């Protein structure tokens, strides 16, 4: 089945550690996104990529990094510079550059800092 | 930055009743989308309405768009317990394909 797979679903991190969240899609979509969701708030864009080997900062990129070496993969690293990383992280994709249509989401990864 | 604002923040109704949620936004848009999120899960796209459309239907869903008032509404008819979820609106600006999200309406359907 086509879709977006995020892993791990739950992740615990000690302060000062970097962690990487995985996002893989087999929808052949060009664009991929990372969002952060906090309780009672809407989604906030961290990074997005419209094409392989290119990505752009979103509204809250500080303390995060990404790579887009393959079309199918868009991993997100939460670095120790991110001061409040506990949140629900959502990866999404869409078919084409400049697409104004729907986003397809993964099931999310919940990160908790201990 | 957040543009869409859903109203109400939370809504609790009896199964079988209709549920109406509203979304307001601030700038001109290319389209407006509604998504659903079950607790602890990813979002699922429900419906997209373009700026030149006024109403759209999909099954038990009815979406309206009033660009003069910069607002949209989502109506779920004959609600079911399985409709319990959070519902988000997202707008796409004319010159920018990025979605801007509201904070969502939490809908609870009581059996």
XYZ file of C-alpha atoms in Angstrom:
225
model
C 0.000 0.000 0.000
C 1.210 3.510 -0.780
C 1.718 5.887 2.057
C 4.021 7.671 4.445
C 5.799 5.835 7.217
C 7.171 7.611 10.240
C 9.351 5.977 12.848
C 9.657 5.616 15.707
C 6.122 6.278 16.925
C 7.377 7.117 20.420
C 10.822 8.396 21.326
C 12.377 9.489 24.574
C 15.429 11.679 24.705
C 17.665 12.940 27.418
C 18.546 16.597 27.416
C 21.602 17.313 25.299
C 21.035 14.428 22.880
C 20.300 14.670 19.196
C 17.579 12.410 17.803
C 16.546 11.631 14.253
C 12.988 10.973 13.146
C 12.484 8.947 10.017
C 9.993 9.709 7.248
C 9.675 7.502 4.170
C 7.091 7.746 1.378
C 6.332 5.482 -1.566
C 3.830 7.809 -3.207
C 6.399 9.189 -5.657
C 5.707 12.672 -4.336
C 8.163 15.470 -4.992
C 7.429 17.635 -1.955
C 7.842 16.635 1.669
C 7.235 18.525 4.887
C 7.883 18.368 8.621
C 5.402 19.874 11.050
C 5.373 20.224 14.795
C 2.127 19.993 16.753
C 1.734 21.115 20.354
C -1.432 20.577 22.431
C -4.242 22.937 21.500
C -2.304 24.444 18.611
C -2.292 24.104 14.887
C 0.563 22.670 12.868
C 3.738 24.695 12.544
C 6.083 24.146 9.620
C 9.658 23.192 10.490
C 11.220 22.408 7.097
C 10.040 21.516 3.648
C 11.601 20.121 0.516
C 10.242 20.522 -2.986
C 12.853 18.389 -4.710
C 15.756 16.084 -3.948
C 18.856 17.813 -2.564
C 16.930 20.973 -1.779
C 15.070 22.076 1.333
C 13.827 25.298 2.884
C 13.313 26.520 6.432
C 9.789 26.863 7.690
C 8.515 29.036 10.496
C 10.279 27.242 13.371
C 13.477 25.729 11.916
C 15.805 26.708 14.760
C 17.192 23.642 16.528
C 16.224 21.266 13.713
C 17.999 19.946 10.637
C 16.931 17.865 7.635
C 18.335 16.183 4.550
C 16.777 15.106 1.265
C 19.234 12.770 -0.418
C 16.530 10.531 -1.850
C 13.070 11.327 -3.136
C 11.515 8.824 -0.762
C 13.192 9.963 2.432
C 13.167 13.166 4.490
C 14.630 12.580 7.964
C 14.399 15.225 10.677
C 17.067 15.660 13.339
C 16.067 17.356 16.561
C 19.293 18.787 17.923
C 20.284 19.705 21.447
C 19.871 23.339 20.395
C 16.097 22.892 20.328
C 15.090 24.172 23.762
C 11.617 22.676 23.965
C 11.563 19.583 21.760
C 8.772 17.655 23.473
C 6.015 17.573 20.851
C 4.197 15.512 18.237
C 6.009 15.565 14.879
C 4.194 15.010 11.618
C 5.676 14.319 8.208
C 3.660 14.973 5.064
C 4.057 14.878 1.303
C 2.360 16.300 -1.762
C 2.579 15.378 -5.424
C 4.393 18.255 -7.105
C 6.302 21.460 -6.638
C 4.019 24.415 -6.090
C 1.136 22.024 -5.552
C -1.871 23.614 -3.910
C -3.657 20.398 -3.270
C -3.910 18.052 -0.390
C -1.170 16.840 1.890
C -0.724 13.200 2.807
C 0.383 12.633 6.386
C 2.218 9.956 8.288
C 0.995 8.733 11.672
C 3.367 10.956 13.600
C 6.216 10.564 16.070
C 5.851 11.644 19.676
C 9.099 12.905 21.185
C 9.450 13.311 24.938
C 12.482 14.840 26.585
C 13.227 13.370 29.980
C 2.345 31.971 11.411
C -1.239 30.928 12.021
C -3.959 32.292 9.793
C -6.985 30.102 10.180
C -8.970 30.218 13.367
C -11.551 27.556 14.018
C -14.661 28.150 16.026
C -15.707 26.653 18.357
C -12.572 25.240 19.988
C -14.618 22.297 21.221
C -18.038 20.921 20.350
C -19.960 18.090 21.978
C -23.194 16.809 20.422
C -25.418 13.746 20.411
C -25.036 11.107 17.762
C -27.343 11.817 14.850
C -27.193 15.588 15.214
C -25.438 17.857 12.739
C -22.087 19.410 13.635
C -20.983 22.766 12.268
C -17.471 24.155 12.563
C -16.243 27.498 11.308
C -12.911 28.780 10.078
C -11.869 32.381 9.597
C -8.760 33.593 7.851
C -7.034 36.906 7.245
C -5.495 37.101 3.768
C -6.575 36.256 0.238
C -6.386 32.566 -0.557
C -6.054 30.152 -3.456
C -7.929 27.399 -1.663
C -9.030 26.234 1.764
C -8.803 22.675 3.003
C -10.314 20.734 5.881
C -8.523 17.890 7.614
C -9.442 15.457 10.320
C -7.177 14.091 13.053
C -8.054 11.236 15.366
C -6.355 11.417 18.734
C -2.639 10.653 18.486
C -2.786 10.001 14.743
C -1.864 11.759 11.536
C -4.141 14.123 9.641
C -6.436 12.994 6.862
C -7.562 15.289 4.077
C -11.340 15.695 3.884
C -12.137 18.297 1.278
C -10.629 21.200 -0.676
C -12.597 24.227 -1.823
C -11.107 26.723 -4.244
C -11.477 30.477 -3.912
C -13.909 30.618 -6.855
C -16.194 27.980 -5.321
C -18.912 28.675 -2.791
C -20.014 25.213 -1.715
C -18.781 21.674 -1.984
C -20.130 18.314 -0.864
C -18.507 14.996 -0.081
C -20.708 12.311 1.432
C -21.991 13.662 4.769
C -19.674 16.675 4.554
C -20.687 20.080 3.275
C -18.195 22.924 3.060
C -18.999 26.529 2.280
C -16.643 29.389 1.530
C -17.399 33.092 1.788
C -14.382 34.994 0.497
C -15.993 38.369 1.258
C -16.136 37.420 4.936
C -12.947 35.373 4.783
C -14.667 32.430 6.378
C -15.566 28.809 5.753
C -17.794 26.307 7.480
C -17.725 22.534 7.670
C -21.011 20.754 8.266
C -21.122 17.091 9.185
C -24.645 15.745 8.889
C -26.096 12.820 10.843
C -23.022 12.576 13.066
C -21.676 9.228 14.235
C -19.515 8.307 17.218
C -16.711 7.594 14.737
C -16.716 11.282 13.734
C -15.154 12.108 17.098
C -11.873 13.812 16.175
C -10.210 17.189 15.790
C -10.925 19.101 12.612
C -8.493 21.611 11.129
C -8.781 24.135 8.370
C -5.761 25.141 6.327
C -5.437 27.894 3.776
C -3.172 28.272 0.785
C -2.341 31.835 -0.166
C -2.475 33.074 -3.737
C 1.265 33.526 -4.054
C 2.469 30.837 -1.708
C 1.632 27.161 -1.834
C 2.361 26.600 1.849
C -0.585 25.646 4.038
C -1.331 27.804 7.057
C -3.176 26.007 9.815
C -5.754 26.864 12.418
C -5.730 25.450 15.949
C -8.601 23.073 15.269
C -12.035 22.197 16.628
C -12.301 19.186 18.896
C -15.540 17.374 18.119
C -17.018 14.820 20.502
C -20.019 12.765 19.418
C -21.875 11.246 22.352
C -23.502 7.890 21.613
